[in-house]
Short mmCIF file of C-alpha atoms in Angstrom, two decimals:
data_model
loop_
_atom_site.label_atom_id
_atom_site.label_comp_id
_atom_site.label_asym_id
_atom_site.label_seq_id
_atom_site.Cartn_x
_atom_site.Cartn_y
_atom_site.Cartn_z
CA MET A 1 45.26 61.67 5.02
CA THR A 2 48.58 61.97 7.03
CA ASP A 3 47.53 61.75 10.70
CA PRO A 4 49.85 62.76 13.29
CA ALA A 5 51.70 60.08 15.35
CA ALA A 6 53.68 59.82 18.44
CA LEU A 7 56.73 57.53 18.30
CA TRP A 8 59.29 56.65 20.93
CA VAL A 9 62.81 56.49 19.42
CA ASN A 10 66.07 56.05 21.32
CA GLY A 11 64.32 57.01 24.51
CA ARG A 12 62.69 60.25 23.46
CA PRO A 13 59.30 61.02 22.02
CA TYR A 14 58.67 62.37 18.61
CA SER A 15 55.64 63.67 17.08
CA THR A 16 55.24 63.58 13.40
CA GLU A 17 52.95 63.49 10.49
CA LEU A 18 52.71 59.74 9.39
CA PRO A 19 50.96 58.40 6.29
CA ASP A 20 49.35 54.99 6.78
CA ASP A 21 51.51 53.35 4.05
CA GLU A 22 54.88 54.68 5.25
CA ARG A 23 57.88 52.36 6.18
CA LEU A 24 59.67 52.73 9.44
CA LEU A 25 62.82 53.21 7.40
CA ASP A 26 61.41 56.42 5.73
CA THR A 27 59.95 57.79 8.82
CA LEU A 28 63.35 57.51 10.71
CA ARG A 29 65.38 59.00 7.88
CA TRP A 30 63.11 61.57 6.28
CA ARG A 31 60.72 62.63 8.97
CA LEU A 32 62.89 62.26 12.15
CA GLY A 33 66.19 63.06 10.58
CA LEU A 34 67.90 59.84 11.97
CA LYS A 35 69.83 58.93 8.89
CA GLY A 36 72.11 56.36 10.54
CA THR A 37 69.70 53.64 9.47
CA LYS A 38 70.43 52.87 5.84
CA GLU A 39 68.54 51.66 2.86
CA GLY A 40 70.19 49.00 1.09
CA CYS A 41 68.00 46.88 -1.01
CA ARG A 42 64.50 47.67 0.20
CA THR A 43 63.31 44.16 -0.33
CA GLY A 44 64.36 42.52 2.85
CA ASP A 45 67.58 40.93 1.52
CA CYS A 46 70.48 42.89 3.15
CA GLY A 47 69.88 43.85 6.62
CA ALA A 48 71.24 47.34 6.31
CA CYS A 49 67.99 48.92 7.68
CA THR A 50 67.89 46.81 10.82
CA VAL A 51 66.49 48.44 13.86
CA LEU A 52 65.19 47.23 17.30
CA VAL A 53 61.42 47.42 18.07
CA ASP A 54 60.64 46.40 21.53
CA GLY A 55 64.15 45.03 21.69
CA ARG A 56 64.07 42.76 18.74
CA SER A 57 65.56 43.45 15.28
CA VAL A 58 63.22 44.08 12.34
CA LEU A 59 63.81 45.24 8.83
CA SER A 60 62.55 48.83 8.74
CA CYS A 61 62.18 48.68 5.10
CA LEU A 62 59.45 46.01 5.37
CA THR A 63 57.79 47.49 8.37
CA LEU A 64 54.90 49.84 8.32
CA THR A 65 55.54 52.58 11.07
CA ARG A 66 51.95 52.39 12.23
CA GLU A 67 52.36 48.68 12.86
CA VAL A 68 54.96 49.47 15.40
CA SER A 69 54.20 53.08 16.44
CA GLU A 70 53.18 52.00 20.16
CA GLU A 71 56.48 50.23 20.75
CA ALA A 72 60.01 51.35 21.79
CA ILE A 73 62.36 51.80 18.82
CA LEU A 74 66.16 51.83 19.04
CA THR A 75 68.32 52.88 16.01
CA VAL A 76 71.94 53.10 15.79
CA GLU A 77 72.00 56.62 16.87
CA GLY A 78 70.61 55.29 20.33
CA LEU A 79 73.31 52.52 20.82
CA GLU A 80 75.86 54.65 22.61
CA ALA A 81 73.52 55.50 25.37
CA ASP A 82 72.51 51.68 25.61
CA PRO A 83 74.73 49.51 27.84
CA VAL A 84 74.69 46.61 25.36
CA GLY A 85 74.81 48.85 22.34
CA ARG A 86 77.86 50.44 23.73
CA THR A 87 79.95 47.34 24.15
CA VAL A 88 78.87 46.33 20.63
CA LEU A 89 80.14 49.62 19.16
CA GLU A 90 83.39 49.33 21.07
CA ALA A 91 84.00 45.93 19.77
CA PHE A 92 83.51 46.97 16.08
CA VAL A 93 85.83 50.00 16.71
CA GLN A 94 88.38 47.79 18.36
CA GLU A 95 88.42 45.31 15.41
CA ALA A 96 87.83 48.21 12.81
CA GLY A 97 84.64 45.93 11.92
CA LEU A 98 83.82 47.97 8.75
CA GLN A 99 85.09 48.77 5.36
CA CYS A 100 82.79 51.35 3.67
CA GLY A 101 80.56 51.41 6.69
CA TYR A 102 77.15 51.38 4.81
CA CYS A 103 76.17 47.89 6.36
CA THR A 104 77.56 48.92 9.82
CA PRO A 105 74.50 50.36 11.43
CA GLY A 106 72.50 47.11 10.45
CA PHE A 107 75.20 44.78 11.77
CA VAL A 108 75.80 46.76 15.19
CA VAL A 109 72.01 47.16 15.83
CA ALA A 110 71.29 43.42 15.01
CA LEU A 111 74.03 42.31 17.20
CA THR A 112 72.86 44.46 20.07
CA GLY A 113 69.32 43.01 19.78
CA LEU A 114 70.88 39.44 19.71
CA LEU A 115 72.89 40.19 22.86
CA LYS A 116 69.81 41.51 24.74
CA GLU A 117 67.91 38.45 23.76
CA ARG A 118 70.46 35.91 24.51
CA PRO A 119 73.34 37.47 26.66
CA ASN A 120 75.25 34.20 26.82
CA ALA A 121 75.04 33.16 23.18
CA SER A 122 78.11 31.44 21.65
CA PRO A 123 80.23 33.22 18.90
CA GLU A 124 78.74 30.58 16.38
CA GLU A 125 75.10 31.32 17.55
CA LEU A 126 75.67 35.07 17.14
CA LEU A 127 77.23 34.66 13.56
CA GLU A 128 74.37 32.43 12.57
CA ASP A 129 71.89 34.79 13.54
CA LEU A 130 73.79 37.72 11.75
CA GLN A 131 73.47 35.78 8.48
CA GLY A 132 70.80 38.09 7.32
CA ASN A 133 73.10 41.10 7.26
CA LEU A 134 75.16 41.40 4.21
CA CYS A 135 78.43 43.39 3.68
CA ARG A 136 78.93 44.27 0.04
CA CYS A 137 82.40 45.00 0.61
CA THR A 138 82.78 41.51 1.90
CA GLY A 139 84.53 42.84 5.04
CA TYR A 140 83.22 40.00 7.09
CA LEU A 141 86.67 38.98 8.51
CA SER A 142 86.90 42.10 10.72
CA ILE A 143 83.20 41.87 11.53
CA ARG A 144 83.76 38.25 12.60
CA ARG A 145 86.54 39.16 14.74
CA ALA A 146 84.50 41.86 16.53
CA VAL A 147 81.70 39.42 17.02
CA VAL A 148 83.80 36.63 18.35
CA GLY A 149 85.80 38.97 20.73
CA LEU A 150 82.68 40.25 22.08
CA ALA A 151 81.13 36.96 22.74
CA LYS A 152 84.33 35.63 24.45
CA ALA A 153 84.53 38.89 26.46
CA ARG A 154 80.91 38.31 28.00
CA THR A 155 81.31 34.67 28.85
CA MET B 1 49.31 57.50 0.05
CA THR B 2 48.92 54.20 -1.77
CA PHE B 3 46.68 52.66 0.88
CA THR B 4 44.94 53.19 4.08
CA LEU B 5 45.35 50.99 7.06
CA LEU B 6 42.76 49.34 9.25
CA ALA B 7 43.54 47.50 12.35
CA PRO B 8 40.49 45.83 13.85
CA ALA B 9 40.49 44.74 17.44
CA THR B 10 38.57 41.47 17.04
CA GLY B 11 38.16 38.65 14.49
CA GLU B 12 34.47 39.36 13.97
CA GLU B 13 35.36 42.93 12.83
CA ALA B 14 38.26 41.67 10.64
CA VAL B 15 35.73 39.31 8.99
CA ALA B 16 33.31 42.08 8.66
CA ALA B 17 35.76 44.25 6.93
CA LEU B 18 36.77 41.40 4.60
CA LEU B 19 33.17 40.70 3.54
CA ALA B 20 32.43 44.51 2.97
CA ALA B 21 35.52 44.79 0.48
CA GLY B 22 35.23 44.53 -3.26
CA PRO B 23 37.51 42.13 -5.21
CA GLY B 24 41.24 43.25 -4.97
CA GLU B 25 40.37 46.19 -2.82
CA LEU B 26 41.76 44.89 0.41
CA ALA B 27 44.89 43.00 1.32
CA VAL B 28 45.47 41.22 4.70
CA LEU B 29 48.74 42.19 6.62
CA ALA B 30 50.30 39.96 8.99
CA GLY B 31 54.10 40.48 9.17
CA GLY B 32 54.11 42.11 5.88
CA THR B 33 57.41 40.69 4.69
CA ASP B 34 55.98 39.32 1.59
CA LEU B 35 52.96 41.59 1.03
CA LEU B 36 55.02 44.77 1.15
CA PRO B 37 57.41 43.89 -1.38
CA ASP B 38 54.53 43.01 -3.63
CA ILE B 39 53.02 46.34 -3.17
CA ASP B 40 56.26 48.02 -3.85
CA GLU B 41 56.69 46.14 -7.18
CA GLY B 42 53.08 46.69 -8.32
CA ARG B 43 52.11 42.94 -8.13
CA THR B 44 49.13 44.11 -6.11
CA ALA B 45 47.57 47.40 -5.54
CA PRO B 46 45.15 47.28 -2.62
CA ARG B 47 43.29 50.43 -1.73
CA ARG B 48 42.94 49.28 1.93
CA VAL B 49 45.20 47.09 4.13
CA LEU B 50 43.69 45.05 6.92
CA SER B 51 46.39 44.61 9.69
CA LEU B 52 45.87 41.75 12.04
CA ARG B 53 48.29 43.09 14.69
CA ARG B 54 45.46 43.54 17.32
CA LEU B 55 44.22 40.11 17.13
CA PRO B 56 45.32 37.84 19.88
CA TRP B 57 46.08 34.94 17.66
CA ARG B 58 49.52 34.10 19.04
CA GLU B 59 49.10 30.66 20.87
CA LEU B 60 52.03 28.19 20.86
CA ASN B 61 50.63 25.17 22.71
CA TRP B 62 52.07 21.80 22.97
CA THR B 63 50.10 18.58 23.82
CA SER B 64 51.61 15.06 23.90
CA THR B 65 50.64 14.64 20.21
CA GLU B 66 50.70 17.89 18.51
CA LEU B 67 51.82 21.61 18.29
CA GLU B 68 49.13 24.32 17.92
CA VAL B 69 50.38 27.50 16.54
CA GLY B 70 48.13 30.80 16.23
CA ALA B 71 48.46 32.23 12.81
CA LEU B 72 50.18 35.42 14.08
CA VAL B 73 53.13 33.80 15.81
CA PRO B 74 56.32 35.29 14.25
CA LEU B 75 58.60 32.59 13.10
CA ALA B 76 61.40 33.82 15.47
CA SER B 77 59.22 32.65 18.36
CA LEU B 78 58.99 29.24 16.92
CA GLU B 79 62.81 29.00 16.60
CA ARG B 80 63.37 30.09 20.05
CA ASN B 81 61.04 27.34 21.45
CA ALA B 82 63.36 24.83 22.91
CA GLU B 83 60.72 21.94 22.70
CA LEU B 84 60.30 22.61 18.97
CA ARG B 85 64.03 22.22 18.48
CA ARG B 86 63.93 18.95 20.41
CA ARG B 87 60.78 17.44 19.23
CA MET B 88 60.59 18.63 15.67
CA PRO B 89 64.22 19.44 14.47
CA GLY B 90 63.02 19.39 10.86
CA LEU B 91 60.37 22.19 11.48
CA PHE B 92 63.19 23.91 13.53
CA GLU B 93 65.42 23.89 10.55
CA ALA B 94 62.81 25.00 8.11
CA VAL B 95 61.71 27.99 10.27
CA GLY B 96 65.37 29.11 10.44
CA ALA B 97 65.77 28.83 6.77
CA VAL B 98 63.23 31.61 5.97
CA GLY B 99 64.91 35.01 5.38
CA GLY B 100 67.27 36.31 8.22
CA LEU B 101 66.39 36.68 11.98
CA ALA B 102 65.27 40.43 11.63
CA LEU B 103 62.74 39.11 9.09
CA ARG B 104 61.57 36.18 11.12
CA HIS B 105 60.76 38.60 13.99
CA ARG B 106 57.97 40.07 11.83
CA ALA B 107 57.06 37.19 9.26
CA THR B 108 54.35 34.98 10.73
CA LEU B 109 53.56 31.27 10.21
CA GLY B 110 50.05 32.12 9.19
CA GLY B 111 51.07 34.59 6.55
CA ASN B 112 53.84 32.36 5.12
CA LEU B 113 50.83 29.61 4.39
CA VAL B 114 48.30 32.15 3.20
CA ARG B 115 50.71 33.79 0.81
CA ALA B 116 51.31 30.13 -0.53
CA SER B 117 54.59 31.10 -2.04
CA PRO B 118 56.16 28.73 -4.35
CA VAL B 119 59.43 29.02 -2.77
CA SER B 120 58.21 28.71 0.85
CA ASP B 121 60.48 26.59 3.07
CA LEU B 122 57.71 25.97 5.44
CA ILE B 123 55.16 24.46 3.21
CA PRO B 124 57.14 21.36 2.47
CA ILE B 125 57.97 20.44 6.09
CA LEU B 126 54.26 21.14 7.14
CA LEU B 127 53.03 18.96 4.27
CA ALA B 128 55.28 16.17 5.41
CA LEU B 129 53.98 16.54 8.98
CA GLU B 130 50.41 16.36 7.66
CA ALA B 131 49.58 19.90 9.30
CA ARG B 132 46.11 20.95 9.50
CA VAL B 133 44.81 24.67 9.25
CA GLY B 134 42.02 26.20 11.12
CA LEU B 135 39.96 28.77 9.07
CA TYR B 136 38.03 31.57 10.90
CA GLY B 137 35.05 33.07 9.23
CA ALA B 138 31.56 34.38 9.88
CA GLN B 139 30.20 30.86 10.44
CA GLY B 140 32.98 29.92 13.14
CA GLU B 141 36.03 27.88 12.43
CA ARG B 142 36.63 24.99 10.05
CA GLU B 143 39.57 22.89 9.84
CA LEU B 144 41.15 21.17 6.88
CA PRO B 145 44.47 19.60 5.82
CA LEU B 146 47.20 21.96 4.70
CA GLU B 147 47.38 19.94 1.42
CA GLU B 148 43.64 20.82 0.58
CA PHE B 149 44.24 24.45 1.73
CA LEU B 150 47.08 24.99 -0.70
CA GLN B 151 45.66 25.09 -4.24
CA SER B 152 48.32 26.45 -6.53
CA PRO B 153 51.18 29.19 -6.04
CA ARG B 154 49.53 32.25 -4.39
CA ARG B 155 46.09 30.55 -4.34
CA THR B 156 44.59 28.90 -1.20
CA SER B 157 41.13 27.76 -0.53
CA LEU B 158 40.27 30.55 1.95
CA ALA B 159 36.65 31.44 1.11
CA PRO B 160 35.71 35.22 0.94
CA GLY B 161 35.62 36.67 4.59
CA GLU B 162 37.86 33.92 5.90
CA LEU B 163 41.30 34.36 7.72
CA LEU B 164 43.74 31.64 8.72
CA ARG B 165 43.40 31.32 12.54
CA ARG B 166 45.72 28.50 13.55
CA VAL B 167 47.80 25.68 12.38
CA ARG B 168 47.85 22.25 14.09
CA ILE B 169 51.10 20.15 13.51
CA PRO B 170 51.51 16.52 14.72
CA ALA B 171 54.50 16.32 16.70
CA ARG B 172 56.47 13.62 14.58
CA PRO B 173 60.20 12.90 13.99
CA CYS B 174 61.09 14.98 10.89
CA ALA B 175 63.89 16.47 9.11
CA PHE B 176 64.52 19.37 6.64
CA ARG B 177 67.40 19.74 4.11
CA TRP B 178 67.92 22.58 1.70
CA GLN B 179 70.37 23.75 -0.94
CA ARG B 180 70.82 27.42 -1.78
CA VAL B 181 73.51 29.94 -2.73
CA ARG B 182 73.49 31.95 0.59
CA PRO B 183 72.42 30.49 3.83
CA ALA B 184 70.23 33.40 4.86
CA ASN B 185 67.97 35.64 2.83
CA ASP B 186 67.90 33.50 -0.13
CA ILE B 187 65.70 31.09 -1.85
CA SER B 188 66.37 27.26 -1.81
CA GLN B 189 67.04 25.84 -5.08
CA LEU B 190 65.59 22.78 -3.62
CA ALA B 191 64.31 21.88 -0.30
CA VAL B 192 63.34 18.39 0.94
CA ALA B 193 61.15 17.54 4.17
CA VAL B 194 60.62 14.05 5.66
CA ALA B 195 58.62 13.01 8.52
CA TYR B 196 57.62 9.56 10.05
CA ASP B 197 54.36 8.77 11.59
CA PRO B 198 55.01 6.34 14.33
CA LEU B 199 51.29 5.36 14.76
CA GLY B 200 50.76 4.40 11.12
CA GLY B 201 54.32 3.47 10.47
CA ASP B 202 54.23 5.76 7.35
CA TRP B 203 56.97 7.93 5.91
CA ARG B 204 55.95 11.46 4.31
CA VAL B 205 58.23 13.06 1.76
CA ALA B 206 57.69 16.56 0.41
CA THR B 207 59.63 18.71 -1.84
CA ALA B 208 59.96 22.39 -2.72
CA GLY B 209 61.67 23.92 -5.72
CA VAL B 210 60.51 21.10 -7.94
CA ALA B 211 56.88 21.61 -8.97
CA PRO B 212 55.26 25.17 -8.98
CA LEU B 213 54.25 24.57 -5.38
CA ALA B 214 55.69 22.32 -2.69
CA ARG B 215 54.13 18.81 -2.91
CA ARG B 216 54.37 15.40 -1.53
CA ALA B 217 56.36 12.73 -3.41
CA PRO B 218 54.07 9.56 -3.07
CA GLY B 219 56.42 7.17 -4.92
CA ALA B 220 59.21 8.08 -2.53
CA GLU B 221 56.93 7.65 0.44
CA ALA B 222 55.83 4.15 -0.77
CA ALA B 223 59.52 2.95 -1.01
CA LEU B 224 60.12 3.40 2.68
CA HIS B 225 58.85 0.80 5.10
CA GLY B 226 58.87 0.76 8.93
CA VAL B 227 60.66 2.64 11.64
CA ALA B 228 64.22 1.84 10.25
CA PRO B 229 64.37 1.61 6.49
CA SER B 230 67.73 0.02 5.15
CA ASP B 231 70.32 2.03 3.24
CA ALA B 232 69.19 0.15 0.16
CA GLU B 233 65.61 1.21 0.71
CA ILE B 234 66.66 4.92 1.25
CA ARG B 235 68.65 4.83 -2.09
CA ALA B 236 65.63 3.48 -3.89
CA CYS B 237 63.42 6.11 -2.37
CA ALA B 238 65.86 8.89 -3.42
CA ASP B 239 65.99 7.46 -6.95
CA VAL B 240 62.13 7.45 -7.14
CA ALA B 241 61.94 10.97 -5.87
CA ALA B 242 64.45 12.27 -8.33
CA HIS B 243 62.69 10.46 -11.28
CA GLU B 244 59.03 11.14 -10.44
CA ALA B 245 59.42 14.78 -9.79
CA PRO B 246 58.14 17.06 -12.45
CA VAL B 247 61.43 19.11 -12.09
CA ARG B 248 61.49 22.57 -13.71
CA ALA B 249 64.59 24.57 -14.71
CA ASP B 250 64.75 28.21 -13.83
CA ARG B 251 67.29 30.97 -13.16
CA ARG B 252 68.20 29.40 -9.85
CA ALA B 253 69.02 25.93 -11.02
CA THR B 254 69.04 23.59 -13.95
CA ASP B 255 66.93 20.51 -14.28
CA PRO B 256 69.83 18.01 -13.87
CA TYR B 257 71.21 19.75 -11.03
CA ARG B 258 67.90 19.78 -9.19
CA ARG B 259 67.61 16.12 -9.82
CA LEU B 260 70.89 15.55 -8.27
CA LEU B 261 70.05 17.72 -5.36
CA LEU B 262 66.87 15.77 -4.94
CA ARG B 263 68.38 12.30 -4.78
CA ALA B 264 71.11 13.65 -2.31
CA LEU B 265 68.74 15.55 0.01
CA VAL B 266 66.06 12.88 0.11
CA ALA B 267 68.51 10.32 1.24
CA ARG B 268 70.08 12.65 3.90
CA ALA B 269 66.72 13.66 5.26
CA VAL B 270 65.39 10.17 5.54
CA ARG B 271 68.63 8.98 7.14
CA ALA B 272 68.53 12.05 9.56
CA VAL B 273 65.02 10.83 10.85
CA ARG B 274 65.84 7.05 10.83
CA ASP B 275 69.25 7.91 12.91
CA ARG B 276 67.73 10.40 15.24
CA PRO B 277 68.76 10.48 18.85
CA LEU B 278 66.16 8.60 20.93
CA GLU B 279 65.15 11.87 22.93
CA SER B 280 63.62 13.45 19.62
CA SER B 281 61.46 10.52 19.11
CA SER B 282 59.55 10.96 22.39
#
């Protein structure tokens, strides 16, 4: 019952067995070995599992892999090779925008998606659209600095 | 594997699959952001899931008097629509109140209404705007008011073999106000939607977080008259809303707190519509 599927993740093709009911989060972590994407709540409340599908942020815990298997998927592992993703990573490094780091992949992927969609978004708009990402360490101040610095550098 | 997935290419095929399924055997998947948690937590256990992803039901059409939204339009597409923000700020705010942006990239307007969640932020504003829904079935499409479509929490008047096809939303001045613990990815303790119908000169007030399902507040509506109700009228309207509501207490808020919220948010929402910039009344 697990038919093979072809996926396109971080600019390269993968071939894997894929049960119909499998979540994108589980496919990425356990079939493709891309464990940068984190499982936080698994109920759509925390944003830790955020990946980009066709350039738009989605919660991989609430997405069936089969529903998006024909689209380009970008995970935190692919950010360094992505021009926008790279600037986001640099901004987070610059401001040490993390504490334990568990929420970081979700934040940097979500922010990369936002900047791709709205390259000239203001810091306030970016912060508002990042409200779906939670940091259980409450390390928001350094994350905020990274986001604001990035937005200012781009405009 | 807990279920198998079907993804029909046409509405006809989707309806045929629905009609062929036994009770409880098949669940319909749009964005999945509400269905999949239900499956995870055992609240529903379909053997097959019917994905609508291949259906082209993603229109977003404006006319001079209304907005037509295909059932499969993701909520994020609505909030990125500049005309929506300008012409119907209340609907824009309500869309942005659902989950976080990553959830709204998947969650659809149709899914939100069909799931008829007691905590939906979209149902109150669409009730206030007197939205109508188009239902697609083997006999074609029929249209009915959203208020008739919603029967009780998690129950709609979709007949067997029917799918929500589109939502028609009159373009009217409106406002949406909510209170909750966290701004995103949280459930409103209370939400208030207000809309004004310039043709009839009527106000519509709807609330969520009060009764088991969002509902209109007829007493509060009747307290408002004309395009620019006075502050005294607005206070009276808010008082009626707070008194007439069958408020319930739950883990999110107590009854007295909800009544305080209701009074404050109804007044703020009505004032927001009354004092709107002229542009948004066009």
